[in-house]
Amino acid sequence: MSKSYDLIVIGAGSIGVPVAMEFAKNKLSVLVIDAMPSPGQGEDKKAIGGIRASHSDKGKIRVCQRSIEIFSGWDELYGADICWRDNGYSFPAYTEEHETLLKDLLRIQHDFGLTIQWLSPEEYRELNPGIRMDGLRGSTYSPGDGSASPLLFTQSCYFKAMGYGAEFRFNERVVGFSIENSRISVVKTNKNHYRSACVLNASGASAREVSQMAGIDIPVEPDSHEAGISEPVEPCMGPMVVDMRQGPGSKNFYFYQNSEGQVVFCLTPDPLTWGKDCRATSGFLPMIARRMITIMPKLANLRVRRTWRGLYPMTPDGFPIVGRMREPDNLYQAVGMCGQGFMLGPGMAEVIYRVVTEDYHEDDTEILENFNPYRDFKGQEVFK
Ligand SMILES: Cc1cc2nc3c(=O)[nH]c(=O)nc-3n(C[C@H](O)[C@H](O)[C@H](O)COP(=O)(O)OP(=O)(O)OC[C@H]3O[C@@H](n4cnc5c(N)ncnc54)[C@H](O)[C@@H]3O)c2cc1C
């Protein structure tokens, strides 16, 4: 246990890997520990790759705007294709309630500089031909949003992080801490003990258990969501479609066509399914197929390749938990990413670097306000 690090990151997922790259790039020594055999094997690889800045609060909007800059410029900067596609997002409205909600949000989103437009049904059909027109009142369209492959991005980021000097230990589970004078002095795994000036909890769906090892309770509860991917087909879709309506057994659902032509889809079950069970269910595919054909009938003959089930690490208000703990005061949280950890990852890594090094940017106080670990969790993120 001779070597001591500037930062130990618990979790090599959507957050931990970009954080490792950010710290190593800035010449700080960083060790990432993960219980799985390789990076991105937790919830990261379960993400369907949607990336949007169209949120309802400044923190998430700013972090994701920065993420989009990073994702969209990745290939040019690092020469690695991550299947970035600037297809945009759309939220078609079929009810008066959703039209009003989306139009009200547009005002806030425009104030933050987002170029989201409201399209008439006919304008929207131009972008997403074949969309059901009965009852369609219009749609938002955010051309700046997009999609990328979580598998390709996290792998590429992992190799970059190692190139900058970050170290990774896989197949090693963090099992406890030694705490002396209100600081974590040792991070204990099932195989080793490590020393570090600071420790970052980026353990996703296990965030609560890992925090409890340091005597802290944080409200992160996983709930499960299912997703699937089709065979590749000719380009036939524009932006991601987020159908906000409730259906039998489901809340909203969303789908898009990726850069390889595959249609990727995901559904929010109703009621939500709490816990860590990740076995695929037989109910998911018939339910989502029905919904998809209803809103875009031309997809009726699409052949599905694979489905899977993964976890959203949820907080009560839908905002992440990011910041330094009062005690032990060298423990930082970057957890509770809900259904948006992949899109938040690269932008959040820069914010976390500024938090740990206390080298804040002008608008960090506002960005971090809703992420404060000591907030009352009574608010609600509209687009969580
Ligand atoms: C079906 C589905 C679709 C989704 N779609 C999207 C999407 O389109 N866009 C988007 O942005 N997000 C999406 N998400 C959400 C996204 O996957 C998560 O928010 C994100 O992966 C969380 O990142 P994380 O780094 O917090 O956790 P993870 O990526 O899960 O990383 C946490 C890591 O910590 C490790 N770990 C845990 N405990 C320990 C321990 N004690 N010791 C060592 N290691 C430990 C785990 O092995 C894991 O690798 C989706 C999720 C699901 C399930």
Coordinates of C-alpha atoms and ligand atoms in Angstrom, one line a residue:
M1 CA 0.0 0.0 0.0
S2 CA 2.9 2.4 -0.6
K3 CA 1.5 4.5 -3.4
S4 CA -1.0 7.2 -2.6
Y5 CA -3.3 8.7 -5.2
D6 CA -4.8 12.2 -5.7
L7 CA -8.2 10.6 -6.3
I8 CA -9.7 7.1 -6.1
V9 CA -12.8 6.6 -8.1
I10 CA -15.2 3.9 -7.1
G11 CA -16.9 2.7 -10.3
A12 CA -15.7 2.6 -14.0
G13 CA -19.0 3.5 -15.5
S14 CA -20.6 6.4 -17.3
I15 CA -19.2 8.8 -14.7
G16 CA -16.1 7.2 -13.4
V17 CA -14.4 6.7 -16.8
P18 CA -14.7 10.3 -18.0
V19 CA -13.7 11.5 -14.5
A20 CA -10.5 9.4 -14.7
M21 CA -9.7 10.8 -18.1
E22 CA -10.3 14.4 -16.9
F23 CA -8.1 14.0 -13.8
A24 CA -5.3 12.2 -15.6
K25 CA -5.3 14.7 -18.4
N26 CA -4.7 17.4 -15.8
K27 CA -1.8 15.4 -14.5
L28 CA -3.4 14.2 -11.2
S29 CA -2.9 10.6 -10.2
V30 CA -6.1 8.7 -10.3
L31 CA -7.0 5.1 -9.6
V32 CA -10.4 3.6 -10.7
I33 CA -11.7 0.5 -8.9
D34 CA -14.5 -1.6 -10.3
A35 CA -16.1 -4.9 -9.3
M36 CA -16.7 -5.9 -12.9
P37 CA -14.1 -7.3 -15.3
S38 CA -13.9 -4.2 -17.6
P39 CA -15.1 -0.6 -18.0
G40 CA -18.8 0.2 -18.6
Q41 CA -20.1 -3.2 -17.5
G42 CA -22.6 -1.7 -15.0
E43 CA -25.5 0.4 -16.2
D44 CA -23.3 2.3 -18.8
K45 CA -23.7 -0.4 -21.5
K46 CA -27.5 -0.6 -20.8
A47 CA -28.0 3.0 -21.9
I48 CA -29.5 3.4 -25.4
G49 CA -27.2 6.3 -26.3
G50 CA -29.6 9.2 -26.2
I51 CA -27.9 12.6 -25.6
R52 CA -29.8 15.8 -25.0
A53 CA -29.4 19.2 -23.5
S54 CA -33.2 19.7 -23.5
H55 CA -33.8 19.5 -19.7
S56 CA -35.7 21.8 -17.4
D57 CA -33.0 23.2 -15.2
K58 CA -29.8 25.1 -15.6
G59 CA -27.5 22.5 -14.1
K60 CA -28.4 19.6 -16.3
I61 CA -28.7 21.9 -19.4
R62 CA -25.2 23.3 -19.0
V63 CA -23.6 20.0 -18.2
C64 CA -25.2 18.3 -21.2
Q65 CA -24.4 21.2 -23.5
R66 CA -20.8 20.6 -22.6
S67 CA -21.2 16.8 -23.0
I68 CA -22.6 17.4 -26.5
E69 CA -19.6 19.5 -27.5
I70 CA -17.3 16.6 -26.3
F71 CA -19.3 13.8 -27.9
S72 CA -19.7 15.6 -31.2
G73 CA -16.1 16.5 -31.4
W74 CA -14.7 13.2 -30.1
D75 CA -13.9 11.6 -33.5
E76 CA -12.2 14.7 -34.8
L77 CA -10.2 15.3 -31.6
Y78 CA -9.2 11.7 -30.8
G79 CA -9.7 9.8 -34.1
A80 CA -12.2 7.4 -32.6
D81 CA -15.7 6.8 -34.1
I82 CA -18.2 6.7 -31.3
C83 CA -21.2 6.6 -33.7
W84 CA -22.2 10.2 -32.9
R85 CA -25.3 11.2 -34.8
D86 CA -26.8 14.7 -34.5
N87 CA -30.3 13.5 -35.1
G88 CA -31.9 15.7 -32.4
Y89 CA -34.7 15.0 -30.0
S90 CA -38.5 15.5 -30.4
F91 CA -41.3 15.4 -28.0
P92 CA -44.6 15.1 -30.1
A93 CA -47.7 16.3 -28.2
Y94 CA -51.0 14.5 -28.6
T95 CA -52.7 16.1 -25.7
E96 CA -53.4 19.7 -24.7
E97 CA -51.7 19.1 -21.4
H98 CA -48.5 18.0 -23.0
E99 CA -48.6 20.8 -25.6
T100 CA -48.9 23.4 -22.7
L101 CA -46.2 21.7 -20.7
L102 CA -43.7 21.6 -23.6
K103 CA -44.5 25.2 -24.7
D104 CA -44.0 26.5 -21.1
L105 CA -40.7 24.7 -20.9
L106 CA -39.6 26.1 -24.2
R107 CA -39.5 29.6 -22.7
I108 CA -37.1 28.4 -19.9
Q109 CA -35.0 26.4 -22.4
H110 CA -34.7 29.4 -24.7
D111 CA -33.5 31.5 -21.8
F112 CA -30.6 29.0 -21.5
G113 CA -29.7 29.4 -25.1
L114 CA -31.2 26.1 -26.4
T115 CA -32.3 26.2 -30.0
I116 CA -35.5 24.1 -29.5
Q117 CA -38.3 24.8 -31.9
W118 CA -42.0 24.2 -31.8
L119 CA -43.1 22.5 -35.1
S120 CA -46.6 22.2 -36.6
P121 CA -47.8 18.6 -37.3
E122 CA -47.0 19.0 -41.0
E123 CA -43.5 20.4 -40.3
Y124 CA -42.8 17.5 -37.9
R125 CA -43.9 14.9 -40.4
E126 CA -41.2 16.2 -42.8
L127 CA -38.6 15.2 -40.1
N128 CA -40.2 12.0 -39.0
P129 CA -42.1 10.7 -42.0
G130 CA -44.7 8.1 -41.1
I131 CA -45.5 9.6 -37.7
R132 CA -49.2 9.2 -36.7
M133 CA -51.0 12.4 -37.5
D134 CA -54.3 11.7 -35.8
G135 CA -54.5 14.0 -32.8
L136 CA -51.0 15.3 -33.3
R137 CA -50.9 19.0 -32.0
G138 CA -47.2 19.6 -32.9
S139 CA -43.8 18.7 -31.5
T140 CA -40.7 20.2 -30.0
Y141 CA -37.5 19.6 -32.0
S142 CA -34.1 20.2 -30.6
P143 CA -31.6 19.9 -33.5
G144 CA -28.5 20.2 -31.2
D145 CA -29.2 16.9 -29.4
G146 CA -28.0 13.5 -30.7
S147 CA -26.9 10.0 -29.9
A148 CA -23.8 7.9 -29.6
S149 CA -22.7 4.4 -28.7
P150 CA -22.1 4.0 -24.9
L151 CA -19.9 1.0 -25.7
L152 CA -17.7 2.8 -28.1
F153 CA -17.5 6.0 -26.1
T154 CA -16.7 4.4 -22.8
Q155 CA -14.1 2.1 -24.3
S156 CA -12.4 5.0 -26.1
C157 CA -12.5 7.2 -23.0
Y158 CA -11.0 4.4 -21.0
F159 CA -8.0 4.0 -23.4
K160 CA -7.5 7.8 -23.4
A161 CA -7.6 7.8 -19.6
M162 CA -5.0 5.1 -19.5
G163 CA -2.9 7.0 -22.1
Y164 CA -2.9 10.0 -19.8
G165 CA -1.8 7.8 -16.9
A166 CA -5.0 6.8 -15.1
E167 CA -4.8 3.4 -13.4
F168 CA -7.7 0.9 -13.3
R169 CA -8.3 -2.2 -11.1
F170 CA -11.0 -4.5 -12.3
N171 CA -12.6 -7.5 -10.6
E172 CA -12.1 -5.7 -7.3
R173 CA -15.0 -4.6 -5.1
V174 CA -14.7 -1.8 -2.6
V175 CA -15.9 -3.3 0.8
G176 CA -15.1 -0.5 3.3
F177 CA -13.0 2.5 4.4
S178 CA -10.8 3.3 7.3
I179 CA -11.7 6.8 8.6
E180 CA -9.3 8.8 10.7
N181 CA -9.9 12.4 11.8
S182 CA -13.0 12.7 9.7
R183 CA -11.2 11.6 6.5
I184 CA -11.0 8.4 4.6
S185 CA -7.5 7.2 5.1
V186 CA -7.8 3.8 3.4
V187 CA -10.1 2.4 0.7
K188 CA -10.5 -1.3 1.3
T189 CA -11.3 -3.8 -1.5
N190 CA -11.7 -7.5 -1.4
K191 CA -8.1 -7.8 -2.6
N192 CA -6.2 -4.7 -1.5
H193 CA -5.9 -1.5 0.5
Y194 CA -5.3 1.9 -1.1
R195 CA -4.5 5.4 0.0
S196 CA -5.7 8.6 -1.6
A197 CA -6.2 12.3 -0.9
C198 CA -9.8 12.2 -2.1
V199 CA -12.3 9.5 -2.9
L200 CA -15.2 9.8 -5.4
N201 CA -18.2 7.6 -5.2
A202 CA -19.3 6.9 -8.8
S203 CA -20.8 3.5 -8.1
G204 CA -24.1 4.0 -9.8
A205 CA -26.9 1.7 -8.6
S206 CA -24.8 0.7 -5.6
A207 CA -24.2 4.3 -4.5
R208 CA -26.2 4.0 -1.3
E209 CA -24.4 0.9 -0.1
V210 CA -21.0 2.4 -0.9
S211 CA -22.0 5.6 1.0
Q212 CA -23.1 3.6 4.0
M213 CA -19.6 2.2 4.2
A214 CA -18.6 5.7 5.2
G215 CA -21.5 6.1 7.6
I216 CA -23.6 8.3 5.2
D217 CA -27.1 7.6 3.9
I218 CA -27.9 9.1 0.4
P219 CA -31.2 8.6 -1.3
V220 CA -30.3 6.7 -4.4
E221 CA -32.6 3.8 -5.3
P222 CA -32.4 1.8 -8.5
D223 CA -35.5 1.1 -10.6
S224 CA -35.4 -1.0 -13.7
H225 CA -36.1 -0.2 -17.3
E226 CA -36.1 -2.4 -20.4
A227 CA -34.7 -1.6 -23.9
G228 CA -34.1 -3.2 -27.2
I229 CA -32.5 -2.8 -30.6
S230 CA -33.6 -3.9 -34.1
E231 CA -31.7 -5.1 -37.1
P232 CA -30.3 -2.2 -39.2
V233 CA -32.6 -0.8 -41.8
E234 CA -32.4 2.0 -44.4
P235 CA -32.5 5.5 -42.9
C236 CA -36.2 6.2 -42.1
M237 CA -36.2 8.4 -39.0
G238 CA -35.1 11.9 -38.1
P239 CA -35.0 12.9 -34.4
M240 CA -35.5 10.7 -31.3
V241 CA -39.2 10.4 -30.6
V242 CA -40.2 10.7 -26.9
D243 CA -43.9 9.8 -26.5
M244 CA -44.9 11.2 -23.2
R245 CA -48.3 9.6 -23.1
Q246 CA -49.2 6.9 -20.6
G247 CA -50.2 3.5 -22.0
P248 CA -51.3 0.3 -20.4
G249 CA -48.4 -0.8 -18.2
S250 CA -46.1 2.0 -19.3
K251 CA -45.5 5.7 -18.8
N252 CA -43.5 7.3 -21.6
F253 CA -41.4 5.5 -24.2
Y254 CA -38.7 6.6 -26.7
F255 CA -36.9 5.4 -29.8
Y256 CA -34.5 6.6 -32.5
Q257 CA -32.5 5.2 -35.4
N258 CA -28.8 5.1 -34.7
S259 CA -26.0 5.9 -37.1
E260 CA -25.9 2.2 -38.2
G261 CA -29.6 2.1 -39.1
Q262 CA -30.7 0.2 -36.0
V263 CA -33.8 1.4 -34.2
V264 CA -33.1 1.5 -30.4
F265 CA -36.0 1.8 -28.0
C266 CA -36.7 2.0 -24.3
L267 CA -39.8 2.2 -22.1
T268 CA -40.7 3.5 -18.6
P269 CA -42.9 0.9 -16.9
D270 CA -46.0 1.8 -14.9
P271 CA -45.8 1.3 -12.0
L272 CA -42.0 1.6 -11.7
T273 CA -40.1 -1.5 -10.8
W274 CA -37.8 -0.8 -7.8
G275 CA -34.8 -3.1 -7.0
K276 CA -31.9 -4.5 -8.8
D277 CA -33.5 -7.4 -10.7
C278 CA -32.2 -7.2 -14.3
R279 CA -33.9 -10.3 -15.9
A280 CA -35.6 -9.4 -19.1
T281 CA -39.4 -9.8 -18.9
S282 CA -41.7 -11.3 -21.5
G283 CA -44.1 -8.4 -21.2
F284 CA -41.8 -5.7 -22.5
L285 CA -41.5 -6.5 -26.2
P286 CA -45.3 -6.9 -26.9
M287 CA -46.0 -3.7 -24.9
I288 CA -43.4 -1.5 -26.7
A289 CA -44.1 -3.0 -30.1
R290 CA -47.8 -2.1 -29.8
R291 CA -46.8 1.5 -28.7
M292 CA -44.2 1.9 -31.5
I293 CA -46.6 0.7 -34.3
T294 CA -49.3 3.0 -33.0
I295 CA -47.2 6.1 -33.2
M296 CA -45.1 5.0 -36.3
P297 CA -47.1 2.3 -38.2
K298 CA -44.4 1.9 -40.9
L299 CA -42.1 0.1 -38.3
A300 CA -44.5 -2.8 -38.2
N301 CA -42.1 -5.2 -39.9
L302 CA -39.0 -4.2 -38.0
R303 CA -37.1 -7.2 -36.7
V304 CA -35.8 -7.0 -33.1
R305 CA -32.3 -8.3 -32.5
R306 CA -32.0 -8.1 -28.7
T307 CA -33.7 -6.8 -25.5
W308 CA -32.2 -6.1 -22.1
R309 CA -33.0 -4.7 -18.7
G310 CA -31.0 -2.3 -16.6
L311 CA -31.2 0.2 -13.8
Y312 CA -31.7 3.9 -13.4
P313 CA -30.0 5.1 -10.2
M314 CA -32.8 7.3 -9.1
T315 CA -33.0 10.2 -6.6
P316 CA -36.3 11.4 -5.2
D317 CA -36.3 14.6 -7.2
G318 CA -34.6 13.4 -10.4
F319 CA -31.4 15.4 -10.0
P320 CA -28.0 13.9 -9.6
I321 CA -26.1 14.1 -6.3
V322 CA -22.7 15.8 -6.8
G323 CA -20.5 17.4 -4.2
R324 CA -18.2 17.0 -1.2
M325 CA -19.4 15.4 2.0
R326 CA -19.1 17.3 5.3
E327 CA -17.8 14.1 6.9
P328 CA -15.7 12.3 5.9
D329 CA -14.7 15.5 4.2
N330 CA -12.5 13.9 1.5
L331 CA -15.4 11.9 0.2
Y332 CA -17.2 13.2 -2.9
Q333 CA -20.4 12.0 -4.5
A334 CA -21.2 11.8 -8.3
V335 CA -24.2 9.5 -8.1
G336 CA -28.0 9.4 -8.7
M337 CA -27.6 10.0 -12.5
C338 CA -31.2 8.6 -13.0
G339 CA -31.8 7.9 -16.7
Q340 CA -29.2 10.4 -17.9
G341 CA -25.8 9.3 -16.7
F342 CA -24.4 8.6 -20.1
M343 CA -25.3 12.0 -21.5
L344 CA -24.2 13.8 -18.3
G345 CA -20.8 11.8 -18.1
P346 CA -18.2 13.9 -20.0
G347 CA -19.6 17.3 -19.0
M348 CA -20.0 16.2 -15.4
A349 CA -16.4 14.9 -15.3
E350 CA -15.2 18.5 -15.8
V351 CA -17.6 19.8 -13.1
I352 CA -16.3 17.1 -10.7
Y353 CA -12.7 18.1 -11.5
R354 CA -13.5 21.7 -10.6
V355 CA -15.3 20.7 -7.4
V356 CA -12.5 18.5 -6.2
T357 CA -9.7 21.0 -7.1
E358 CA -11.9 24.0 -5.9
D359 CA -11.2 25.7 -9.2
Y360 CA -14.7 26.8 -9.9
H361 CA -16.1 28.5 -13.0
E362 CA -18.4 31.5 -12.8
D363 CA -21.7 29.7 -13.2
D364 CA -20.8 26.5 -11.1
T365 CA -22.7 27.7 -8.1
E366 CA -25.9 27.8 -10.1
I367 CA -25.0 24.5 -12.0
L368 CA -24.4 22.7 -8.7
E369 CA -27.4 24.1 -6.8
N370 CA -29.8 21.4 -7.7
F371 CA -27.1 18.7 -7.3
N372 CA -26.2 19.5 -3.7
P373 CA -26.0 16.4 -1.6
Y374 CA -27.5 18.3 1.4
R375 CA -30.6 19.6 -0.4
D376 CA -34.1 18.7 0.8
F377 CA -35.0 16.6 -2.3
K378 CA -38.5 18.0 -2.4
G379 CA -38.2 19.5 -6.0
Q380 CA -39.0 17.7 -9.2
E381 CA -37.1 17.6 -12.5
V382 CA -39.9 17.7 -15.1
F383 CA -37.9 15.7 -17.7
K384 CA -36.4 13.2 -15.3
Ligands
LIG1 C1 -32.5 0.7 -20.4 C2 -31.7 1.9 -20.1 C3 -31.6 2.9 -21.0 C4 -30.9 4.1 -20.7 N1 -30.7 5.0 -21.7 C5 -29.9 6.1 -21.4 C6 -29.7 7.1 -22.5 O1 -30.2 7.0 -23.6 N2 -29.0 8.2 -22.2 C7 -28.4 8.3 -20.9 O2 -27.7 9.3 -20.7 N3 -28.6 7.4 -19.9 C8 -29.3 6.3 -20.2 N4 -29.5 5.4 -19.2 C9 -29.0 5.7 -17.8 C10 -27.5 5.4 -17.7 O3 -27.3 4.1 -18.1 C11 -27.1 5.6 -16.2 O4 -27.6 6.8 -15.7 C12 -25.6 5.6 -16.1 O5 -25.0 4.4 -16.7 C13 -25.2 5.7 -14.6 O6 -23.8 5.9 -14.6 P1 -23.0 5.7 -13.3 O7 -21.5 5.9 -13.7 O8 -23.5 6.4 -12.2 O9 -23.2 4.1 -13.1 P2 -22.6 2.8 -13.9 O10 -22.3 3.2 -15.3 O11 -23.4 1.7 -13.5 O12 -21.1 2.6 -13.2 C14 -21.1 2.3 -11.8 C15 -19.9 1.3 -11.6 O13 -19.7 1.1 -10.3 C16 -19.3 -0.3 -10.1 N5 -19.4 -0.6 -8.6 C17 -20.6 -0.5 -7.9 N6 -20.3 -0.9 -6.6 C18 -19.0 -1.1 -6.5 C19 -18.1 -1.5 -5.5 N7 -18.6 -1.7 -4.2 N8 -16.8 -1.6 -5.7 C20 -16.3 -1.5 -7.0 N9 -17.1 -1.1 -8.0 C21 -18.4 -0.9 -7.8 C22 -20.2 -1.0 -11.0 O14 -19.6 -2.3 -11.3 C23 -20.3 -0.1 -12.2 O15 -19.4 -0.5 -13.2 C24 -30.2 4.2 -19.5 C25 -30.3 3.2 -18.5 C26 -31.1 2.1 -18.8 C27 -31.2 1.0 -17.8

